[in-house]
């Protein structure tokens, strides 16, 4: 009986993010986050009214009460986002203490938008 052969998956370049230790958060430039693409999970730490104004394409809303249940794989890198990086840094340290590999978007969504990177309205 012939074995089913899976078609090869397209190769992605290695994820070139700095190593993060336990309880540690590293701030990443917007270009590094954009280059990582869908290999990181973008977590928007702002409120829903702020997300309706503007959000980064592919980001998810941060819900502290459900985050661990909704995101059990702690090996997937998390990038926290807020307007300029204040609230996201607080959330990032909170997630790092839970054992996640966490980064913070340096300069927040403002820096992202100034670079011309993709954003959407969240209606």
PDB file of C-alpha atoms in Angstrom:
ATOM      1  CA  UNK A   1       0.000   0.000   0.000  1.00  0.00           C
ATOM      2  CA  UNK A   2       1.403   3.395  -0.980  1.00  0.00           C
ATOM      3  CA  UNK A   3       2.056   5.927   1.739  1.00  0.00           C
ATOM      4  CA  UNK A   4       0.437   9.322   1.493  1.00  0.00           C
ATOM      5  CA  UNK A   5       3.087  11.918   0.905  1.00  0.00           C
ATOM      6  CA  UNK A   6       2.579  15.346   2.338  1.00  0.00           C
ATOM      7  CA  UNK A   7       3.584  18.218   0.152  1.00  0.00           C
ATOM      8  CA  UNK A   8       6.480  20.128   1.645  1.00  0.00           C
ATOM      9  CA  UNK A   9       5.484  23.219   3.568  1.00  0.00           C
ATOM     10  CA  UNK A  10       7.020  26.479   2.426  1.00  0.00           C
ATOM     11  CA  UNK A  11      10.126  27.254   4.425  1.00  0.00           C
ATOM     12  CA  UNK A  12      10.110  30.388   6.492  1.00  0.00           C
ATOM     13  CA  UNK A  13      13.299  32.108   7.529  1.00  0.00           C
ATOM     14  CA  UNK A  14      14.231  31.403  11.141  1.00  0.00           C
ATOM     15  CA  UNK A  15      12.575  33.612  13.707  1.00  0.00           C
ATOM     16  CA  UNK A  16      15.348  36.009  14.645  1.00  0.00           C
ATOM     17  CA  UNK A  17      14.195  37.318  18.016  1.00  0.00           C
ATOM     18  CA  UNK A  18      16.441  37.823  21.036  1.00  0.00           C
ATOM     19  CA  UNK A  19      16.260  35.108  23.689  1.00  0.00           C
ATOM     20  CA  UNK A  20      14.036  35.973  26.628  1.00  0.00           C
ATOM     21  CA  UNK A  21      14.742  34.629  30.100  1.00  0.00           C
ATOM     22  CA  UNK A  22      12.203  33.858  32.829  1.00  0.00           C
ATOM     23  CA  UNK A  23      10.340  36.966  34.049  1.00  0.00           C
ATOM     24  CA  UNK A  24      12.080  39.010  31.344  1.00  0.00           C
ATOM     25  CA  UNK A  25      10.588  41.238  28.633  1.00  0.00           C
ATOM     26  CA  UNK A  26      12.473  42.667  25.661  1.00  0.00           C
ATOM     27  CA  UNK A  27      11.255  45.668  23.666  1.00  0.00           C
ATOM     28  CA  UNK A  28      11.240  45.074  19.908  1.00  0.00           C
ATOM     29  CA  UNK A  29      11.374  47.618  17.115  1.00  0.00           C
ATOM     30  CA  UNK A  30       8.315  47.652  14.849  1.00  0.00           C
ATOM     31  CA  UNK A  31      10.400  46.321  11.913  1.00  0.00           C
ATOM     32  CA  UNK A  32      11.339  43.185  13.883  1.00  0.00           C
ATOM     33  CA  UNK A  33       7.698  42.539  14.762  1.00  0.00           C
ATOM     34  CA  UNK A  34       6.609  43.032  11.147  1.00  0.00           C
ATOM     35  CA  UNK A  35       9.355  40.661   9.951  1.00  0.00           C
ATOM     36  CA  UNK A  36       8.193  37.993  12.423  1.00  0.00           C
ATOM     37  CA  UNK A  37       4.777  38.006  10.756  1.00  0.00           C
ATOM     38  CA  UNK A  38       2.340  35.363  11.941  1.00  0.00           C
ATOM     39  CA  UNK A  39       5.020  33.525  13.919  1.00  0.00           C
ATOM     40  CA  UNK A  40       4.313  35.784  16.896  1.00  0.00           C
ATOM     41  CA  UNK A  41       0.998  36.531  18.588  1.00  0.00           C
ATOM     42  CA  UNK A  42       0.223  40.259  18.728  1.00  0.00           C
ATOM     43  CA  UNK A  43      -1.720  41.046  21.902  1.00  0.00           C
ATOM     44  CA  UNK A  44      -3.377  44.466  22.044  1.00  0.00           C
ATOM     45  CA  UNK A  45      -3.531  45.610  25.678  1.00  0.00           C
ATOM     46  CA  UNK A  46      -5.792  48.607  25.049  1.00  0.00           C
ATOM     47  CA  UNK A  47      -9.512  48.820  25.684  1.00  0.00           C
ATOM     48  CA  UNK A  48     -12.123  48.017  23.063  1.00  0.00           C
ATOM     49  CA  UNK A  49     -12.926  51.694  22.441  1.00  0.00           C
ATOM     50  CA  UNK A  50      -9.258  52.339  21.625  1.00  0.00           C
ATOM     51  CA  UNK A  51      -9.083  49.272  19.382  1.00  0.00           C
ATOM     52  CA  UNK A  52     -12.062  50.617  17.422  1.00  0.00           C
ATOM     53  CA  UNK A  53      -9.991  53.678  16.529  1.00  0.00           C
ATOM     54  CA  UNK A  54      -7.041  51.661  15.217  1.00  0.00           C
ATOM     55  CA  UNK A  55      -5.510  48.211  15.659  1.00  0.00           C
ATOM     56  CA  UNK A  56      -2.607  46.298  14.143  1.00  0.00           C
ATOM     57  CA  UNK A  57      -3.643  43.746  11.524  1.00  0.00           C
ATOM     58  CA  UNK A  58      -3.805  40.300  13.127  1.00  0.00           C
ATOM     59  CA  UNK A  59      -3.720  41.496  16.739  1.00  0.00           C
ATOM     60  CA  UNK A  60      -5.995  40.009  19.385  1.00  0.00           C
ATOM     61  CA  UNK A  61      -7.537  41.786  22.370  1.00  0.00           C
ATOM     62  CA  UNK A  62      -5.920  41.065  25.741  1.00  0.00           C
ATOM     63  CA  UNK A  63      -8.290  39.535  28.279  1.00  0.00           C
ATOM     64  CA  UNK A  64      -6.323  38.908  31.475  1.00  0.00           C
ATOM     65  CA  UNK A  65      -9.019  36.607  32.870  1.00  0.00           C
ATOM     66  CA  UNK A  66      -8.955  34.224  29.893  1.00  0.00           C
ATOM     67  CA  UNK A  67      -5.480  34.579  28.442  1.00  0.00           C
ATOM     68  CA  UNK A  68      -3.977  31.341  29.795  1.00  0.00           C
ATOM     69  CA  UNK A  69      -7.038  29.292  28.837  1.00  0.00           C
ATOM     70  CA  UNK A  70      -7.114  30.762  25.330  1.00  0.00           C
ATOM     71  CA  UNK A  71      -3.323  30.575  24.811  1.00  0.00           C
ATOM     72  CA  UNK A  72      -2.018  27.353  26.381  1.00  0.00           C
ATOM     73  CA  UNK A  73       1.111  27.129  24.168  1.00  0.00           C
ATOM     74  CA  UNK A  74       3.700  29.160  26.047  1.00  0.00           C
ATOM     75  CA  UNK A  75       6.351  28.585  23.356  1.00  0.00           C
ATOM     76  CA  UNK A  76       4.644  30.919  20.862  1.00  0.00           C
ATOM     77  CA  UNK A  77       6.242  34.366  21.263  1.00  0.00           C
ATOM     78  CA  UNK A  78       3.851  37.069  22.474  1.00  0.00           C
ATOM     79  CA  UNK A  79       4.249  40.729  21.473  1.00  0.00           C
ATOM     80  CA  UNK A  80       2.262  43.125  23.651  1.00  0.00           C
ATOM     81  CA  UNK A  81       0.971  46.369  22.127  1.00  0.00           C
ATOM     82  CA  UNK A  82      -0.548  49.583  23.503  1.00  0.00           C
ATOM     83  CA  UNK A  83      -0.641  53.188  22.241  1.00  0.00           C
ATOM     84  CA  UNK A  84       2.958  54.062  23.175  1.00  0.00           C
ATOM     85  CA  UNK A  85       4.143  51.093  25.215  1.00  0.00           C
ATOM     86  CA  UNK A  86       3.095  51.816  28.814  1.00  0.00           C
ATOM     87  CA  UNK A  87       0.179  49.452  29.437  1.00  0.00           C
ATOM     88  CA  UNK A  88       1.646  46.826  27.153  1.00  0.00           C
ATOM     89  CA  UNK A  89       4.851  46.704  29.172  1.00  0.00           C
ATOM     90  CA  UNK A  90       2.859  46.107  32.377  1.00  0.00           C
ATOM     91  CA  UNK A  91       0.878  43.316  30.673  1.00  0.00           C
ATOM     92  CA  UNK A  92       4.073  41.866  29.193  1.00  0.00           C
ATOM     93  CA  UNK A  93       5.673  41.455  32.620  1.00  0.00           C
ATOM     94  CA  UNK A  94       2.465  39.895  33.902  1.00  0.00           C
ATOM     95  CA  UNK A  95       2.559  37.322  31.085  1.00  0.00           C
ATOM     96  CA  UNK A  96       6.288  36.716  31.560  1.00  0.00           C
ATOM     97  CA  UNK A  97       5.610  35.761  35.185  1.00  0.00           C
ATOM     98  CA  UNK A  98       3.127  33.177  33.884  1.00  0.00           C
ATOM     99  CA  UNK A  99       5.900  31.604  31.798  1.00  0.00           C
ATOM    100  CA  UNK A 100       5.243  33.087  28.360  1.00  0.00           C
ATOM    101  CA  UNK A 101       8.001  34.216  25.985  1.00  0.00           C
ATOM    102  CA  UNK A 102       7.094  37.912  25.893  1.00  0.00           C
ATOM    103  CA  UNK A 103       8.182  40.984  23.968  1.00  0.00           C
ATOM    104  CA  UNK A 104       6.838  44.537  23.943  1.00  0.00           C
ATOM    105  CA  UNK A 105       6.376  46.666  20.820  1.00  0.00           C
ATOM    106  CA  UNK A 106       8.753  49.594  21.302  1.00  0.00           C
ATOM    107  CA  UNK A 107       6.866  52.857  20.802  1.00  0.00           C
ATOM    108  CA  UNK A 108       3.521  51.048  20.611  1.00  0.00           C
ATOM    109  CA  UNK A 109       0.985  51.336  17.840  1.00  0.00           C
ATOM    110  CA  UNK A 110       2.009  54.975  17.331  1.00  0.00           C
ATOM    111  CA  UNK A 111       5.519  53.911  16.234  1.00  0.00           C
ATOM    112  CA  UNK A 112       3.993  51.128  14.109  1.00  0.00           C
ATOM    113  CA  UNK A 113       1.684  53.565  12.299  1.00  0.00           C
ATOM    114  CA  UNK A 114       4.477  56.121  11.787  1.00  0.00           C
ATOM    115  CA  UNK A 115       6.418  53.410   9.919  1.00  0.00           C
ATOM    116  CA  UNK A 116       3.421  52.958   7.617  1.00  0.00           C
ATOM    117  CA  UNK A 117       2.777  49.372   8.726  1.00  0.00           C
ATOM    118  CA  UNK A 118      -0.716  47.869   8.294  1.00  0.00           C
ATOM    119  CA  UNK A 119      -3.514  48.799  10.678  1.00  0.00           C
ATOM    120  CA  UNK A 120      -7.259  48.278  10.676  1.00  0.00           C
ATOM    121  CA  UNK A 121     -10.280  49.583  12.456  1.00  0.00           C
ATOM    122  CA  UNK A 122     -11.867  47.010  14.724  1.00  0.00           C
ATOM    123  CA  UNK A 123     -15.646  47.293  14.372  1.00  0.00           C
TER     124      UNK A 123
END
